[in-house]
XYZ file of C-alpha atoms in Angstrom:
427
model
C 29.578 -34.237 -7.670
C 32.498 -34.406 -5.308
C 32.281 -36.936 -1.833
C 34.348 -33.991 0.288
C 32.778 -35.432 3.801
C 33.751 -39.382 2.432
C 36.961 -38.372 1.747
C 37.834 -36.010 4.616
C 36.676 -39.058 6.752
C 38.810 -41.873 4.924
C 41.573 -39.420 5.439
C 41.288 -39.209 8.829
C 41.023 -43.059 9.113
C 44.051 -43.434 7.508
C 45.915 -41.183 9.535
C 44.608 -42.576 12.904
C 45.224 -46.499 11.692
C 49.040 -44.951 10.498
C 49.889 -43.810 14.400
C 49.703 -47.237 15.580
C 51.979 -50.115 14.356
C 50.819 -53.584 13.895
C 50.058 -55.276 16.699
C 50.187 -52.465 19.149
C 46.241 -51.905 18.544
C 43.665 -52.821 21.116
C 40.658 -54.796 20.956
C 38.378 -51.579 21.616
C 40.402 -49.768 19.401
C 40.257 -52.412 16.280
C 35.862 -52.472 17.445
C 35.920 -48.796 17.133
C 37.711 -48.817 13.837
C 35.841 -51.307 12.407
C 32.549 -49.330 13.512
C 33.889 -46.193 11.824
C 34.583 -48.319 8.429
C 31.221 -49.545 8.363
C 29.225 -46.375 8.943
C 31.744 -44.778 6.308
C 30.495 -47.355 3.487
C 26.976 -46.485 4.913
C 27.378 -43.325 4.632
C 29.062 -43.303 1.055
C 25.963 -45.411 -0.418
C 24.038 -43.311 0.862
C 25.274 -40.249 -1.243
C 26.087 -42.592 -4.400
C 22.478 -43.607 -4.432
C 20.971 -39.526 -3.627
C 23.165 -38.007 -6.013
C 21.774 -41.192 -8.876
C 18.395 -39.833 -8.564
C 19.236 -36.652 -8.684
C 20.249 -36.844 -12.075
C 18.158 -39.262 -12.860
C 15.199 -36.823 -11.928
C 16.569 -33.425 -13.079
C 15.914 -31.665 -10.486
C 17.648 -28.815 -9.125
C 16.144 -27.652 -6.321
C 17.675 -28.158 -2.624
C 16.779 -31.893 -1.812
C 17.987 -34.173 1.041
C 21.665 -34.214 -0.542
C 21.868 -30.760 0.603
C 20.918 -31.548 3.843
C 23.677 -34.357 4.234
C 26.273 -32.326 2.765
C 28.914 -30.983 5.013
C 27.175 -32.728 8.284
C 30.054 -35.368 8.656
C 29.248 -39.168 9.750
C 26.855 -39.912 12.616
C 27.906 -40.026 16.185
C 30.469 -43.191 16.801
C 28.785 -45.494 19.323
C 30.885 -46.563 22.199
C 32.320 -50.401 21.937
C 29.623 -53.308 22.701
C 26.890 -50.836 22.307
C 25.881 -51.536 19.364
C 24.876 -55.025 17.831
C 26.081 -56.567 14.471
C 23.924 -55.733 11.868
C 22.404 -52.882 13.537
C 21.718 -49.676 11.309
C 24.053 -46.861 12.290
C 21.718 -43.781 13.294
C 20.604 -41.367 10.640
C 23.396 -38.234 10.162
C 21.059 -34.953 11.851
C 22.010 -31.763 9.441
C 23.348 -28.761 11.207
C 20.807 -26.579 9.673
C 17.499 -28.653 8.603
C 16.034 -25.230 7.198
C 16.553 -25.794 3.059
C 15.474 -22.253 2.218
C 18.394 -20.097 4.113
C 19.960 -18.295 1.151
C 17.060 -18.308 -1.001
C 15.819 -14.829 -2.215
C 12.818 -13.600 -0.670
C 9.525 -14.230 -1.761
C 6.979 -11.616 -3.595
C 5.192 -11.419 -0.451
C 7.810 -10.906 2.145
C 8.820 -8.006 -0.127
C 8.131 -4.249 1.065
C 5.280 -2.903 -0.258
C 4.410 0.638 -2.081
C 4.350 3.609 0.079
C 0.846 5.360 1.137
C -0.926 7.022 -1.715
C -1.665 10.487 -0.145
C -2.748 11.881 -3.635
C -5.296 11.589 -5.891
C -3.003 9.732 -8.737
C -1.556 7.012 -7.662
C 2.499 6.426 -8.652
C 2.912 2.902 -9.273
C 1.416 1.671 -12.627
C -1.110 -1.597 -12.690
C 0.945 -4.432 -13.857
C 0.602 -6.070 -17.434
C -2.844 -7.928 -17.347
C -4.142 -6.858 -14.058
C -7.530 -5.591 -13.138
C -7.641 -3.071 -10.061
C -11.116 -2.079 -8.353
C -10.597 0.735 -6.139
C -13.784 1.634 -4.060
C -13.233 4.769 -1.997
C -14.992 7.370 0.121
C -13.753 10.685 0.744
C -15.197 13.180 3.564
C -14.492 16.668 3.627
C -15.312 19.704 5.612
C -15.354 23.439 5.488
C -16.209 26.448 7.112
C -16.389 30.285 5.982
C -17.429 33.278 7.751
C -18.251 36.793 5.633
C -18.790 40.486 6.385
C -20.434 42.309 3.394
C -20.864 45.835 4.167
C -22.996 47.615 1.801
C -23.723 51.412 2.095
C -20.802 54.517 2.456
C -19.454 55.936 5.728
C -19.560 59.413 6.716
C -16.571 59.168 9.239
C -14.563 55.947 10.226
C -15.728 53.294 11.862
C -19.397 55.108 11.174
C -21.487 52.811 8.460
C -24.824 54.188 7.031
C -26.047 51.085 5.316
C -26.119 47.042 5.533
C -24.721 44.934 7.581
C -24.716 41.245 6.070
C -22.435 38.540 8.690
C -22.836 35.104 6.962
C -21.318 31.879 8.148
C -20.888 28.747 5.968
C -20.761 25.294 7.453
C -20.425 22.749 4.536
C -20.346 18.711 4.493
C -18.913 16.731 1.166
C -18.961 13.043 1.260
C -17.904 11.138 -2.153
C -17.668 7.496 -2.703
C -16.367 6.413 -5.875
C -15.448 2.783 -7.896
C -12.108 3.175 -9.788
C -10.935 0.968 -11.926
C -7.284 0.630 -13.546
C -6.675 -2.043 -15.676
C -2.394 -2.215 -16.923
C -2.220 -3.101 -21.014
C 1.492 -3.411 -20.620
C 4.264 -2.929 -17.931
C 4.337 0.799 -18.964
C 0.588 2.215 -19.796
C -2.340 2.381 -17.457
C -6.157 3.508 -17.972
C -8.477 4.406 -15.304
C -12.304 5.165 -15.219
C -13.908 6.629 -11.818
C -17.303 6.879 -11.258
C -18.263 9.395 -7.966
C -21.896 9.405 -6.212
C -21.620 12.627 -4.037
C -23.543 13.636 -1.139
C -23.547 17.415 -0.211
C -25.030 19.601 2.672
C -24.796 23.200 3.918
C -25.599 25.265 7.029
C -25.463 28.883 6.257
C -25.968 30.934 9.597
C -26.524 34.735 8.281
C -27.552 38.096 10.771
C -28.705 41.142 8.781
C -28.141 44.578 11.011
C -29.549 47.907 10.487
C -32.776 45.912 9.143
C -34.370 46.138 12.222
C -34.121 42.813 13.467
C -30.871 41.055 14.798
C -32.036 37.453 14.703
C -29.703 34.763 13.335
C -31.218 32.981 10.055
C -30.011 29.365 9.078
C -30.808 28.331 5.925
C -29.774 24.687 4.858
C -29.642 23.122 1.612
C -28.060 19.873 0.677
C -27.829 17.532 -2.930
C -26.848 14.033 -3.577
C -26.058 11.930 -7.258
C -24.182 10.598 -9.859
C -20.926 13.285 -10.102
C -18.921 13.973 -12.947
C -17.004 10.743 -14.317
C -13.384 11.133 -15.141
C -11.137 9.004 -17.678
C -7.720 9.117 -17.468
C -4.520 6.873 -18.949
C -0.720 7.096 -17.582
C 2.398 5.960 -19.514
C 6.175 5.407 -17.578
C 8.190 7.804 -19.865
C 11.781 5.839 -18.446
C 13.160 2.550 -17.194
C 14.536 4.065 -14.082
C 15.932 2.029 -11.497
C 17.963 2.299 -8.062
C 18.991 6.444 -7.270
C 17.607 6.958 -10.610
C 13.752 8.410 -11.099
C 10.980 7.088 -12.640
C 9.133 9.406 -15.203
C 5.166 8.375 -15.707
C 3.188 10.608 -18.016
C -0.406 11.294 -17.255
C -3.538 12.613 -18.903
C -7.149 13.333 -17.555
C -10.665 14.267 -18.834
C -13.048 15.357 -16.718
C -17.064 14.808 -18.046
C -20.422 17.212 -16.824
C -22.657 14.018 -16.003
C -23.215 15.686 -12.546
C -25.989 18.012 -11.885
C -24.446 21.434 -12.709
C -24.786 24.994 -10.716
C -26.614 26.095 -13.374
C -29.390 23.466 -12.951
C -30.620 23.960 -9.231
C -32.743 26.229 -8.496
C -32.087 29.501 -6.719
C -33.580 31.335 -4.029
C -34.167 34.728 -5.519
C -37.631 36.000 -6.857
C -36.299 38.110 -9.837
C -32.502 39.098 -10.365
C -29.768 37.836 -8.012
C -27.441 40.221 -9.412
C -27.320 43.787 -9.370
C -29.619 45.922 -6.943
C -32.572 43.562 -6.985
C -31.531 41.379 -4.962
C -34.676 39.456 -2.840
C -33.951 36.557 -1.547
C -30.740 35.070 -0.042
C -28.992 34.079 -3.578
C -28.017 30.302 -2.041
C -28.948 27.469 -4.540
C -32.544 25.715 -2.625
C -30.478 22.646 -3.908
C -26.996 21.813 -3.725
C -25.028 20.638 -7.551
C -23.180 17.175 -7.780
C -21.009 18.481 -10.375
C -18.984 21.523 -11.784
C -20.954 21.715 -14.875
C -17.707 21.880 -16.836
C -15.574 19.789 -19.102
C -11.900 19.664 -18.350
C -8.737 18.210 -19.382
C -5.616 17.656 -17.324
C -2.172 16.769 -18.624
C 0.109 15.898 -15.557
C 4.062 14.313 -14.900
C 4.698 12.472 -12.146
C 7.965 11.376 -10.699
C 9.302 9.258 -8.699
C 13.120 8.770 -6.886
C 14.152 5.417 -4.878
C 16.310 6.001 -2.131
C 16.810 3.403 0.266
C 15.249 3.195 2.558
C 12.574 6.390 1.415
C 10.724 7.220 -1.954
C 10.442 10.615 -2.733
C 8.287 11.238 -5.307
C 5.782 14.511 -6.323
C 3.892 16.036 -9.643
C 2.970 18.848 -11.636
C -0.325 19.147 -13.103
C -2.582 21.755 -15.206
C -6.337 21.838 -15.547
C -7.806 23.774 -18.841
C -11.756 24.330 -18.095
C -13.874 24.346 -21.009
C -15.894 27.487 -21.981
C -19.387 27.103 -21.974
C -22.040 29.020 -23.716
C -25.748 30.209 -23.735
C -25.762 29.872 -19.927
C -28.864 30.661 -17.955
C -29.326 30.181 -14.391
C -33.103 29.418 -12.846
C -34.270 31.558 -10.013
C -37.699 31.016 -7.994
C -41.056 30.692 -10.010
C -39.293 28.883 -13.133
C -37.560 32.185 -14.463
C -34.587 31.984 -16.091
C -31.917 34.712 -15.836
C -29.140 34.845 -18.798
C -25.706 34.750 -17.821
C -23.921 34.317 -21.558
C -19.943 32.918 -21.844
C -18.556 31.593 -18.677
C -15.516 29.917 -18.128
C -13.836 28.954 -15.062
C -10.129 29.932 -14.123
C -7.449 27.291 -15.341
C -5.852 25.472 -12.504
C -1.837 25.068 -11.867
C -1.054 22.227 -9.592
C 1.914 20.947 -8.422
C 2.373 18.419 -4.747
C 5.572 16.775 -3.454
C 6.026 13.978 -0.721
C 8.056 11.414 1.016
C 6.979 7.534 1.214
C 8.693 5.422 4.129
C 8.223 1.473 4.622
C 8.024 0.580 8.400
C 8.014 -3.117 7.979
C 6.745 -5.934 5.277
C 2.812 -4.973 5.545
C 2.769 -1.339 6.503
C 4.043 2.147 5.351
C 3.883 5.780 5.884
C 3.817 8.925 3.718
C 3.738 12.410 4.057
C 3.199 14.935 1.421
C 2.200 18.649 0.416
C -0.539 19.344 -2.369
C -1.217 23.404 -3.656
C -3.287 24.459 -6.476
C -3.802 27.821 -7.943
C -7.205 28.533 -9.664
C -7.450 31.425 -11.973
C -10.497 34.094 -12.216
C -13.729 33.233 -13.580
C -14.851 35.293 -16.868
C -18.120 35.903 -18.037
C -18.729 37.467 -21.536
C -14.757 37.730 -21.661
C -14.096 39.692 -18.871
C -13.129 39.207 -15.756
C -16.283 37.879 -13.412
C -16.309 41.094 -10.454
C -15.713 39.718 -7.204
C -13.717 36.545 -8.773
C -9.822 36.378 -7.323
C -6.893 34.145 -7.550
C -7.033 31.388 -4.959
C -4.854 29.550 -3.706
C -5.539 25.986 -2.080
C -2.450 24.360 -0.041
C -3.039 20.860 2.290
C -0.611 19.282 4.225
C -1.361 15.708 4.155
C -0.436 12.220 5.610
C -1.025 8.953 4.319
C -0.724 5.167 6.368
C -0.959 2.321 3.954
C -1.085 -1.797 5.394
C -1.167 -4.534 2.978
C -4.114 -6.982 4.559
C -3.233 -10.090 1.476
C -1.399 -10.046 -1.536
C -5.247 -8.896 -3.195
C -6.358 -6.284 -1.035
C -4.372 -3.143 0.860
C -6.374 -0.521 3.096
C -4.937 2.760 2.678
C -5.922 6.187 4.443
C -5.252 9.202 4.225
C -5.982 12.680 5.976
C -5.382 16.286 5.211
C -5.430 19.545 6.719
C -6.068 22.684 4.846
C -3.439 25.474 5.164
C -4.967 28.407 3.641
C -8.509 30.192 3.849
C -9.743 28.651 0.588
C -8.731 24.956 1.689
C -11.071 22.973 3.059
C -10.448 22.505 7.064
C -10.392 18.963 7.204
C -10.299 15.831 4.464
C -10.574 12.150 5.319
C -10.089 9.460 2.302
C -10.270 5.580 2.616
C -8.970 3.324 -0.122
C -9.261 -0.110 -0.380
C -8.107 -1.857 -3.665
C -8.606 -5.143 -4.512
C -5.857 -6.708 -7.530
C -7.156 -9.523 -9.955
């Protein structure tokens, strides 16, 4: 290891002792000289014997060579100042801070944007274990006119008159776990406990009465429990996107529609109709099974990440149906199977500092007509579900981040209003 502060120093010695001819140097001068010699040997042990245990130890980290490198000799005392034999004073670095120009740590690094949707982007890392516990809250409200009977001019109705308003409550809390088998494939397992209630405010005209009716309902238990694995289809890297590969299956361990009771004496379809045709209590779970390939991507681009999916849902067909009515009947409804379901969402992810970052993002889904018996279910139409939604993520340790997120519905169909907390802890 080169001595470039000894030697600039013994250079400068030289020079300075060179300017002045024998016997032209004064006594303060020769004292100061013979200072500067002495702190120079000083100084050059002192490196001789660092730079010995250095290799002798093998280590090659930033030690206290580093430090004296490049600081130069300590300050030169003024003549008669200092006594013979004294210690020079210890050299003080220019910078005593050993880790400028190191690369920064895994936890001064940005973290992942907001998760706004219901897969998350990132994959688990090789080995790791991540328990998600989450609660979602969600509310919606409906109003409908049915008008039963035929009109003998406009605006002239010789009939019913049925106004119905739906106020409905959803609260789920669920335990996710992920768990990452390699740097590239993911499974997950969720397990939802949903809690249900609804407020249906209904007027009946032309029956005599104009009162308004509320009838409330509400249902709470284990929902239907959803597998699901994800694969990174690329390598990907910096303006270049990441491709991850996902498939879902959807179980029926919730309480199905087709399990409550509801509030109808005989029929609930057709013309004898005699009750309100609302389930007395409210299912956990869709009563379906369901599968749902999906690709995700995702594009760096410093300093955003724009990322998005598309998705499709394939309901099973299930047979022998029956649904129970008041009094224990049973009322057969044969073959029905539930409109497939195209998905796609797109959104933008934004870092604001070390801990915390922001997202924003757009999610639609289009849900095809229900069939019964193979035809088309009357009644049943196309819907279409869009939420805008945004998403604030802050990472509390390098274990735990608390994300949220909230969403507003943008079409009829859409719930108003959804609230979701996450919280997952890494092991």
């Amino acid at each position: 290891m080169p001595k470039i502060p000894a030697l600039s120093f013994a250079i400068g010695v030289s020079l300075v002792l060179a300017a002045f001819p024998a016997g032209a140097q004064s006594p303060d001068l020769m004292e100061q000289l013979k200072i500067m010699r002495q702190q120079l040997e000083e100084q050059r042990a002192r490196v001789d014997e660092l730079e010995r245990q250095l290799r002798a130890s093998g280590v090659a980290a930033p030690t206290q060579l580093d430090n004296l490198r490049g600081t130069g000799p300590a300050p030169i005392a003024a003549a008669g100042q200092q006594q013979d034999g004294a210690p020079a004073p210890s050299p003080q670095p220019i910078n005593p801070n050993p880790t400028v120009g190191r690369p920064p740590s895994a936890e001064s690094r940005a973290p992942q944007v907001a998760p706004i949707f219901e897969s998350p982007g990132v994959l688990t890392p090789r080995g790791k274990l991540v328990f998600e516990p989450s609660i979602q809250y969600g509310y919606s409200s409906s109003n409908r006119v049915a008008l039963i009977g035929y009109t003998v001019i406009p605006a002239l109705l010789i009939g019913l008159l049925d106004v119905r308003e739906v106020k409905r409550n959803t609260t789920t809390g669920a335990a996710t776990f992920r768990y990452g088998f390699d740097n590239r494939l993911e499974l997950e397992a969720k397990i939802p406990y949903t809690y249900r209630s609804d407020a249906t405010v209904s007027r009946e005209l032309f029956t005599g009465t104009a009162a308004e009716r509320a009838f409330n309902t509400s249902g709470k238990g284990i929902g239907d429990v959803e597998l699901a694995y994800r694969y990174q289809l690329n390598e990907g890297g910096v303006e270049k996107p990441y491709f991850i590969g996902g498939f879902r299956f959807k179980s029926r361990t919730g309480r199905d529609p087709f399990q409550v009771v509801t509030d109808c004496q005989t029929r609930c379809v057709g013309e004898n109709v005699t009750g309100t045709g609302l389930p007395l209590d409210l299912p956990t779970g869709s009563g379906f099974y369901s599968v749902q390939p999906s690709l995700t991507w995702l594009m760096p681009s410093d300093p955003a990440i724009f990322f998005g999916s598309f998705s499709y849902t394939h309901n099973f067909k299930r047979g022998n149906v029956y649904r129970t009515v008041q009094n224990g009947e049973k009322e057969f409804l044969g073959d029905v199977k539930p409109g497939d379901v195209f998905g796609f969402n797109f959104g933008m992810g934004l870092a604001l500092n070390e801990k915390a970052s922001f997202s924003i993002g757009y999610d639609h889904n289009s849900v095809g007509r229900t069939k019964q018996g193979g035809q088309v279910l009357p009644g049943s139409v196309r819907m279409q579900l869009g939420t805008l939604l945004l998403g604030y993520s802050y990472r509390l340790n390098n274990q735990r981040t608390l994300n949220v997120s909230v969403g507003a519905g943008l079409t009829r169909d859409t719930p108003d209003v959804t609230l979701m907390v996450r919280m997952p802890f890494s092991f």
